[in-house]
Every structure is written in structure tokens, then in C-alpha cells.
PDB file of C-alpha atoms in Angstrom:
ATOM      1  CA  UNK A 248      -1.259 125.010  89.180  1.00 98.00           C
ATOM      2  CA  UNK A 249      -5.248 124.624  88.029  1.00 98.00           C
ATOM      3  CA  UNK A 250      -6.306 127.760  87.354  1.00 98.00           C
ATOM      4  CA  UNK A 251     -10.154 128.267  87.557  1.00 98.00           C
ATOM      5  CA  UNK A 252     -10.936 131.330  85.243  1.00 98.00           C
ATOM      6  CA  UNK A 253     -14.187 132.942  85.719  1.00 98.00           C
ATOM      7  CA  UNK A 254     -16.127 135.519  84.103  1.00 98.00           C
ATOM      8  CA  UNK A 255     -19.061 137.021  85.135  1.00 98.00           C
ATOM      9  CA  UNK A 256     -21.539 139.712  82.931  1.00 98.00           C
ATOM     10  CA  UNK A 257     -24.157 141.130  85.084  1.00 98.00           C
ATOM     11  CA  UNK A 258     -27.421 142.232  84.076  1.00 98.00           C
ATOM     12  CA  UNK A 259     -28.377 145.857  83.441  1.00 98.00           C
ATOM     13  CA  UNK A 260     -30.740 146.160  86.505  1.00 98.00           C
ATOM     14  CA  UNK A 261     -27.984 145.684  89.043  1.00 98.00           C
ATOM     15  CA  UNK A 262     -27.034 148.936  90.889  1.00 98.00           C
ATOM     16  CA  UNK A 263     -22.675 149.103  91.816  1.00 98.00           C
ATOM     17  CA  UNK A 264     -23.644 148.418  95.247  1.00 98.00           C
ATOM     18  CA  UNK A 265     -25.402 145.323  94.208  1.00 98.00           C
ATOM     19  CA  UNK A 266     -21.836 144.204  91.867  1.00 98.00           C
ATOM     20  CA  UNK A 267     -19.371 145.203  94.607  1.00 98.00           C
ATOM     21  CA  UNK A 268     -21.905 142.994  97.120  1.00 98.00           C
ATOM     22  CA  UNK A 269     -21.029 140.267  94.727  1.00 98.00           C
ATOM     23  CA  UNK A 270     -17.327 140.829  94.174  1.00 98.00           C
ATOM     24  CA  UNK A 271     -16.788 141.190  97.839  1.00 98.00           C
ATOM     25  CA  UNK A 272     -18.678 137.788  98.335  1.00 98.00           C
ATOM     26  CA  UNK A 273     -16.307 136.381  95.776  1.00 98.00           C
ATOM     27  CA  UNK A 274     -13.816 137.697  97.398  1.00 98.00           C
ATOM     28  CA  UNK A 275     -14.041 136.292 101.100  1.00 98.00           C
ATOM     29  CA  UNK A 276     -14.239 132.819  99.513  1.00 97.00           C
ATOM     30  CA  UNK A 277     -10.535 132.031  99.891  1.00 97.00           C
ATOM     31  CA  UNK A 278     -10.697 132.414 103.216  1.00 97.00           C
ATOM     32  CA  UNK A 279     -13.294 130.097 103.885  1.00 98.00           C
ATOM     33  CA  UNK A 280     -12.536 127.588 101.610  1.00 98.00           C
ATOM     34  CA  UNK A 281      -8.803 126.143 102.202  1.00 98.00           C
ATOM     35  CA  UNK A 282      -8.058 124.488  99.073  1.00 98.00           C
ATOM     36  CA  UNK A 283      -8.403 127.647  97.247  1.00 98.00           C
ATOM     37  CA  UNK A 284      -4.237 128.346  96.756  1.00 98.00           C
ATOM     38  CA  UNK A 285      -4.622 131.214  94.924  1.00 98.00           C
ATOM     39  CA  UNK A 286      -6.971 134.056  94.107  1.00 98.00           C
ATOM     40  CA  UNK A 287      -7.147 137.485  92.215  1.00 98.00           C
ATOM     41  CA  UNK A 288      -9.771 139.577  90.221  1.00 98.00           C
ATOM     42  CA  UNK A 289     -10.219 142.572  88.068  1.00 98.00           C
ATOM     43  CA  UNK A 290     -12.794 144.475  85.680  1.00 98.00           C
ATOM     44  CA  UNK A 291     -11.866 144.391  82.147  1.00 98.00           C
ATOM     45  CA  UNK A 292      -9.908 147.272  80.740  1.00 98.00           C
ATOM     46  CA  UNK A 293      -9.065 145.889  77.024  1.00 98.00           C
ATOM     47  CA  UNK A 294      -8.973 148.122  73.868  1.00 98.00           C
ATOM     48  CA  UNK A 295      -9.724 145.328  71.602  1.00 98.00           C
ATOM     49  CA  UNK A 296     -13.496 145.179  72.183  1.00 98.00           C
ATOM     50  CA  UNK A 297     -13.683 141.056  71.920  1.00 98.00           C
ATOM     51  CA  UNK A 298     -15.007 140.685  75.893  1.00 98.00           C
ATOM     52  CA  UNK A 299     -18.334 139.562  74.320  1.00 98.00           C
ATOM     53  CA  UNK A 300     -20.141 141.981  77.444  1.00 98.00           C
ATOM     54  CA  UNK A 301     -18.120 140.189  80.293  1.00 98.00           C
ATOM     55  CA  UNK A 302     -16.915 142.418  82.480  1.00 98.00           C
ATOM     56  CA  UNK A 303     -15.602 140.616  85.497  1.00 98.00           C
ATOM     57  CA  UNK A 304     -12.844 138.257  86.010  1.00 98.00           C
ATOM     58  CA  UNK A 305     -12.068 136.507  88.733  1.00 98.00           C
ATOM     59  CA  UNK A 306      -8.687 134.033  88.784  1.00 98.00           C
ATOM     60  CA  UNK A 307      -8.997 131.300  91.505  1.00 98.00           C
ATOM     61  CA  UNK A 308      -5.980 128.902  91.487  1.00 98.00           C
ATOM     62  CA  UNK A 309      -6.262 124.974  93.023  1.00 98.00           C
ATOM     63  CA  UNK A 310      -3.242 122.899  93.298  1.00 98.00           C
ATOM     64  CA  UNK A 311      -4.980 119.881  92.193  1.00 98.00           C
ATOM     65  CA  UNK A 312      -8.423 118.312  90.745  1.00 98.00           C
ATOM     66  CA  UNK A 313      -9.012 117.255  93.841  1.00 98.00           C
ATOM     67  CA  UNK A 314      -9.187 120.780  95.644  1.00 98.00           C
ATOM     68  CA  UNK A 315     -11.409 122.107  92.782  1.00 98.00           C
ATOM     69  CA  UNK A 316     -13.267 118.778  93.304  1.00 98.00           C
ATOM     70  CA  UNK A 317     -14.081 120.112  97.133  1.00 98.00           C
ATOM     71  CA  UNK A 318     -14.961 123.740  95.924  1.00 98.00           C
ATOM     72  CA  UNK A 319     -17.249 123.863  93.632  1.00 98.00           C
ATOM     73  CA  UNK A 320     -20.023 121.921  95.906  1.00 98.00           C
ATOM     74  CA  UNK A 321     -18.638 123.573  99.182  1.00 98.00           C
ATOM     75  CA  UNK A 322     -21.122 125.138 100.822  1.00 98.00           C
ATOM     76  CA  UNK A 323     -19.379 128.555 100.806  1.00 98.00           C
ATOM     77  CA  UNK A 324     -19.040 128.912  97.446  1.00 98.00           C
ATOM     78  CA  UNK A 325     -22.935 127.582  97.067  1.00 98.00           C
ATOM     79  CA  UNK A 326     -23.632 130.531  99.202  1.00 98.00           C
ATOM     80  CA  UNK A 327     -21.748 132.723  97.067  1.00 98.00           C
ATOM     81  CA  UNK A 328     -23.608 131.662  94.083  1.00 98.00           C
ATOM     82  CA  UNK A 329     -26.773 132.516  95.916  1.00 98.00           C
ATOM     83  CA  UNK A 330     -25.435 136.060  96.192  1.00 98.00           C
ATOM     84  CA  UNK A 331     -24.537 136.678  92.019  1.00 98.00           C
ATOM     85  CA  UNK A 332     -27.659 134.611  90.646  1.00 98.00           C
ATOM     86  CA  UNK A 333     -29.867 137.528  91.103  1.00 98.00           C
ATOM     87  CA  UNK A 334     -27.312 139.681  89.557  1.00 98.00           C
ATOM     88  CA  UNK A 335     -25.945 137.367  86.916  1.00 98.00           C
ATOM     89  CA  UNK A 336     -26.990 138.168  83.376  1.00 98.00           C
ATOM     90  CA  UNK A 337     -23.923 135.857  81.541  1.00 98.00           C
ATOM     91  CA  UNK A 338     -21.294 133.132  83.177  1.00 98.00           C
ATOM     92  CA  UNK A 339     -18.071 131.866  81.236  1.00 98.00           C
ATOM     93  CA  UNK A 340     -15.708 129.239  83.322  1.00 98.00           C
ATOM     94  CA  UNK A 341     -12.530 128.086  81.729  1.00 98.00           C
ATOM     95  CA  UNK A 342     -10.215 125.670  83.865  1.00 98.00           C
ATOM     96  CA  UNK A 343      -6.727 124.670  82.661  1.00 98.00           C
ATOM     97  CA  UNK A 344      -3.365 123.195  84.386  1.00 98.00           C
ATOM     98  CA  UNK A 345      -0.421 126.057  83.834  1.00 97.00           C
ATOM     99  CA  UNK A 346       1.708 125.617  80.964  1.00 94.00           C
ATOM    100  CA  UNK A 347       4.674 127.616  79.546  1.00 87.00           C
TER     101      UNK A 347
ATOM    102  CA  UNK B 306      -0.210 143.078  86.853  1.00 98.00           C
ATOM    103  CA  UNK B 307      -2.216 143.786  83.582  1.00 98.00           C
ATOM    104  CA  UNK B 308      -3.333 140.395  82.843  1.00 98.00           C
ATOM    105  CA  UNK B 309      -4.178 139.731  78.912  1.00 98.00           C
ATOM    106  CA  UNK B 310      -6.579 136.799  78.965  1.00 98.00           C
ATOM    107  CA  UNK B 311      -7.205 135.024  75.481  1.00 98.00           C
ATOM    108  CA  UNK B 312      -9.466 132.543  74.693  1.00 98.00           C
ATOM    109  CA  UNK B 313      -9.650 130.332  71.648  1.00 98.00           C
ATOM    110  CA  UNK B 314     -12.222 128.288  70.152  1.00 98.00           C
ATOM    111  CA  UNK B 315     -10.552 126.553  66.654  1.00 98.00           C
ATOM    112  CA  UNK B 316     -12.176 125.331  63.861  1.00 98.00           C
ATOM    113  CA  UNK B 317     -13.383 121.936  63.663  1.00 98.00           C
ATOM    114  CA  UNK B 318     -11.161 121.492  60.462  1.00 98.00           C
ATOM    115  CA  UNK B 319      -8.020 122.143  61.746  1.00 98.00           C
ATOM    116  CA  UNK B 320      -5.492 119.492  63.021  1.00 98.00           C
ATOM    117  CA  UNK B 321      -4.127 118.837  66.169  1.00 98.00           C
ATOM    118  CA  UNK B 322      -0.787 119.692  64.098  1.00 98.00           C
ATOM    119  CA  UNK B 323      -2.118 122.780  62.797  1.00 98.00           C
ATOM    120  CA  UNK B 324      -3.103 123.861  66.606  1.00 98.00           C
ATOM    121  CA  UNK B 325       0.100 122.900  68.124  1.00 98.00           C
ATOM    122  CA  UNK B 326       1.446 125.145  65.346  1.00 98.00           C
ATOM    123  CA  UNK B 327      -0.458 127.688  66.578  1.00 98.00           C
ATOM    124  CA  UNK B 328       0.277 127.258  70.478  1.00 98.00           C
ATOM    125  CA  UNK B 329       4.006 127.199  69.890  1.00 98.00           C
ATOM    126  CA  UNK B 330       3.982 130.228  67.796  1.00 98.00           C
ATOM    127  CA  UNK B 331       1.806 131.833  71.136  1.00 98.00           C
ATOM    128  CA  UNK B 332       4.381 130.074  73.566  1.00 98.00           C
ATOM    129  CA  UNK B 333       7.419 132.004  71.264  1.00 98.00           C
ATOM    130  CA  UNK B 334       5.722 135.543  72.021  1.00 97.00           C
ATOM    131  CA  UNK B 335       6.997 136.176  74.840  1.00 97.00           C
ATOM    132  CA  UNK B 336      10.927 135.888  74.251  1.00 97.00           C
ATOM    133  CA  UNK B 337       9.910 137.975  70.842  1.00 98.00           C
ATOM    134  CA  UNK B 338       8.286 140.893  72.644  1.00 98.00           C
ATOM    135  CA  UNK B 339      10.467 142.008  75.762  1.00 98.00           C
ATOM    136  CA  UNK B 340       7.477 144.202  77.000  1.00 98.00           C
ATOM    137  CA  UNK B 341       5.837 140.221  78.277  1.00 98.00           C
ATOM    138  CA  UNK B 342       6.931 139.910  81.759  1.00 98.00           C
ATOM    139  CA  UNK B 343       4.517 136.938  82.427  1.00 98.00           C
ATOM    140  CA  UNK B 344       2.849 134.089  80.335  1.00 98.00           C
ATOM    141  CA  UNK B 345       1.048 130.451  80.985  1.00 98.00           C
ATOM    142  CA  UNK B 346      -1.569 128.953  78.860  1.00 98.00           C
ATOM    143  CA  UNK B 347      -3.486 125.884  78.722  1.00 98.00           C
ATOM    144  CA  UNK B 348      -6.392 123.811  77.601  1.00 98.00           C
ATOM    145  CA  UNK B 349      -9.899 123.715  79.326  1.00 98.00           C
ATOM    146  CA  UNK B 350     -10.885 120.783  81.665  1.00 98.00           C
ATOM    147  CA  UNK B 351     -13.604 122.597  83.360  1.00 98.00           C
ATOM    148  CA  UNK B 352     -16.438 120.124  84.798  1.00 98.00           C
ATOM    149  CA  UNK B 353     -18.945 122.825  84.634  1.00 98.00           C
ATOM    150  CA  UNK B 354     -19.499 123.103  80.794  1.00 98.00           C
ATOM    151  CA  UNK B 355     -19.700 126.915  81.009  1.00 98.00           C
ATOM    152  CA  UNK B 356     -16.803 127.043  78.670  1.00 98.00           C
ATOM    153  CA  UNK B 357     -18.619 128.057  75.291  1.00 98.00           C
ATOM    154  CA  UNK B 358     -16.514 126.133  73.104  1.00 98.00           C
ATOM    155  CA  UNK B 359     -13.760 127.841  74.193  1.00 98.00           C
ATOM    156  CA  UNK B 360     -10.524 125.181  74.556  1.00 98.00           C
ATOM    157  CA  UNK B 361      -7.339 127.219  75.160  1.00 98.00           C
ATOM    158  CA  UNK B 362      -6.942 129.795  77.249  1.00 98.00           C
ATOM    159  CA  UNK B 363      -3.283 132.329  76.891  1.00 98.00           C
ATOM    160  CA  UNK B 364      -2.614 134.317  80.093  1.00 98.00           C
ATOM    161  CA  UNK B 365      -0.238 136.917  79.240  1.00 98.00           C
ATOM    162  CA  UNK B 366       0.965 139.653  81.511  1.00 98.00           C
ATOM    163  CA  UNK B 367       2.377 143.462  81.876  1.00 98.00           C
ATOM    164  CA  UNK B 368       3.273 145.564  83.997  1.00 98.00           C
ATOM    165  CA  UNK B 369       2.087 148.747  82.403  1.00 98.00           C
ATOM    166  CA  UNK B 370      -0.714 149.735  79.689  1.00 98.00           C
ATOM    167  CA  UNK B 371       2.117 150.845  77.681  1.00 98.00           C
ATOM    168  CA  UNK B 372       3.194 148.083  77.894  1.00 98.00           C
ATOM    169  CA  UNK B 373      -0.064 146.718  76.403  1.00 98.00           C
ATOM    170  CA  UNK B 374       0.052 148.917  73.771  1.00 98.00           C
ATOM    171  CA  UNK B 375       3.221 148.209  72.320  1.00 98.00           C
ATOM    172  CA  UNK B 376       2.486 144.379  72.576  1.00 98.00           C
ATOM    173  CA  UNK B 377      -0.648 144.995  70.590  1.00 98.00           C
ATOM    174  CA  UNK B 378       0.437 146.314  67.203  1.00 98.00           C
ATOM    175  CA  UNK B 379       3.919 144.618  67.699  1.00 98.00           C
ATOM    176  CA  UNK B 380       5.115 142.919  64.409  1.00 98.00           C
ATOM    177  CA  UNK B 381       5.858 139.372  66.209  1.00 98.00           C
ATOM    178  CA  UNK B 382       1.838 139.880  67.514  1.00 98.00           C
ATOM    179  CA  UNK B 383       0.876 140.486  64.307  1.00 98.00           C
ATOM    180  CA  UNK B 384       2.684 137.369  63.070  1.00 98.00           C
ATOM    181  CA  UNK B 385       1.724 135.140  65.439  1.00 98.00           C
ATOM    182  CA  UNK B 386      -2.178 136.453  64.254  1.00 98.00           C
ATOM    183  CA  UNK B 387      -1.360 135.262  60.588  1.00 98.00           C
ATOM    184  CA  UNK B 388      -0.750 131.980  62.263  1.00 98.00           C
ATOM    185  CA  UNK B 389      -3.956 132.091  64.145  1.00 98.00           C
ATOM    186  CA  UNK B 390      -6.234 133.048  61.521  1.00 98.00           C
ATOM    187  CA  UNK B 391      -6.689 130.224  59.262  1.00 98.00           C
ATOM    188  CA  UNK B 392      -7.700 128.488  62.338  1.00 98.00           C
ATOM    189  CA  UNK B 393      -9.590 130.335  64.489  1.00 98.00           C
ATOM    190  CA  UNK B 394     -13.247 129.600  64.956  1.00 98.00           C
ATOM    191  CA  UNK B 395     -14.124 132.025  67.775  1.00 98.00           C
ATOM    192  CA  UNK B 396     -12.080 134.498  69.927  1.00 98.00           C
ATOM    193  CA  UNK B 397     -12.708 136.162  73.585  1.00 98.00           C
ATOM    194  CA  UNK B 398     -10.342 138.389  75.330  1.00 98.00           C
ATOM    195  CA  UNK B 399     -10.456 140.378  78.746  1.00 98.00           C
ATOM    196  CA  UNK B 400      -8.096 141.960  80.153  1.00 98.00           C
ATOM    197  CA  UNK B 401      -7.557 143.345  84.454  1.00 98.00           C
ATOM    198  CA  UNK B 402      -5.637 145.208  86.405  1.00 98.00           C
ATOM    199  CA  UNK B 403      -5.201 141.906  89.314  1.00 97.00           C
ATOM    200  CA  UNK B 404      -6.735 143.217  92.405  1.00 95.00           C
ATOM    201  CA  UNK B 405      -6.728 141.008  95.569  1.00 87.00           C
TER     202      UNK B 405
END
């Protein structure tokens, strides 16, 4: 699989409503976008203080460079982005093809 | 799952043998330290160059914190680290409880 990693830091001036606005956003976008294959998120919980501020992750999963190739200028996930700009203090994107 | 999500950035002066050194002694983690019940790793192809230098990315997983915790200070962990060292340039990790 392509995994699509994404972190997210918001800035100090966004209220929880404003973060779970933005999460829930994020989280509709598999259904509206069909070449998403896989999808899960979380709020970082490690001990080892080296998340450089980021506290959100979300995990979106393609099964080819073609499907990511549709999503990122889809207009659903352009909407999306209009909802966490506002909010977004720091952005880190990683992609990679699974491995063991 | 716990995911354990580790990025690495390496230094400019180590070798594409030195690296590989360094993935397979990640990739050999997992049969070392029984509490792993999940791992996949790979490099960054990301379009977006939001990556910040980062080029692999180790996706590790538990099912428990205690898990987590005995991973953490585990011998084999701390071996594979003496591997990583010389190497490493920069270093982010995050880590979720996967939510859907």
C-alpha cells in the first residue's frame, strides 16, 4: 500500500471545537473521495518528547500513485484544506510504499 | 492499535550501505522484541515537499502502552539505537491510539 502520513500542529488560538471541526472534516474525506483505501487518525500520546509540537496524525492509505495522484487536487480534500488553514500553525507529509 | 511512528532524516555523510545497515537492524526489531505485533516502513516519495528532510519513515505497532514501555528501554531497542546514532541527522516520533 502508499501510505500518506500526515501531521498537523495547530496554532495556539484555536479553541477544541475549532480542532475537532477539523478532524471531523478530515475525517469524512474517505467517504467522498473513493480512491482513499484506507484511513485512521490519532493525537499523539508518546513519552519520548521528539513530536517537534505536532500533535495530530492522520494515516490515509492509496493503493497506487495514481489514486494519491486524484486526491490531493480533488476538490474534497481542497475543501478540507480550506477548513485547517485557519487553524494550521505547522504541516509535515511523509508518503512511502509499505515495506517489511 | 498504538501506532509508534518514526521518522529519520540521516546525515549527508553516511552511505547508502551504512543506511541499509541501519534499516535492516530496524526491520530485525520486531522478531527481537515479542511485545511488536505490527511493523512496515519505507522511504518518502511525497509530491508535496512537506517532508522536512525527513526520508524514512518506521511504523511500528502495539497493542498496549505496556507494551510501549517495555519496547522502549528494551536491550535489542537500545541496540538497534547504537546502530542509528552515528548516522542520524534528525529524528521525529509520534505516536496514536488509531481512531477511525
Amino acid at each position: 500500500m502508499l501510505r500518506h502520513v500526515v501531521l498537523f500542529k495547530f496554532k495556539d488560538s484555536s479553541t477544541p471545537a475549532q480542532i475537532k471541526e477539523v478532524e471531523d472534516a478530515f475525517r469524512k474525506l474517505p467517504s467522498k473521495v473513493k480512491e482513499v483505501k484506507g484511513f485512521e487518525w490519532g493525537t499523539n500520546n508518546s513519552p519520548e518528547g521528539l513530536a517537534q509540537g505536532f500533535t495530530h496524525v492522520f494515516f490515509v492509505s492509496f493503493d497506487s500513485e495514481a489514486g494519491r495522484e486524484v486526491y490531493l487536487p480533488h476538490p474534497e480534500h481542497k475543501a478540507f484544506v480550506k477548513v485547517l488553514e485557519p487553524h494550521l500553525d505547522k504541516v509535515l507529509v511523509v508518503d512511502y510504499w509499505t515495506q517489511e
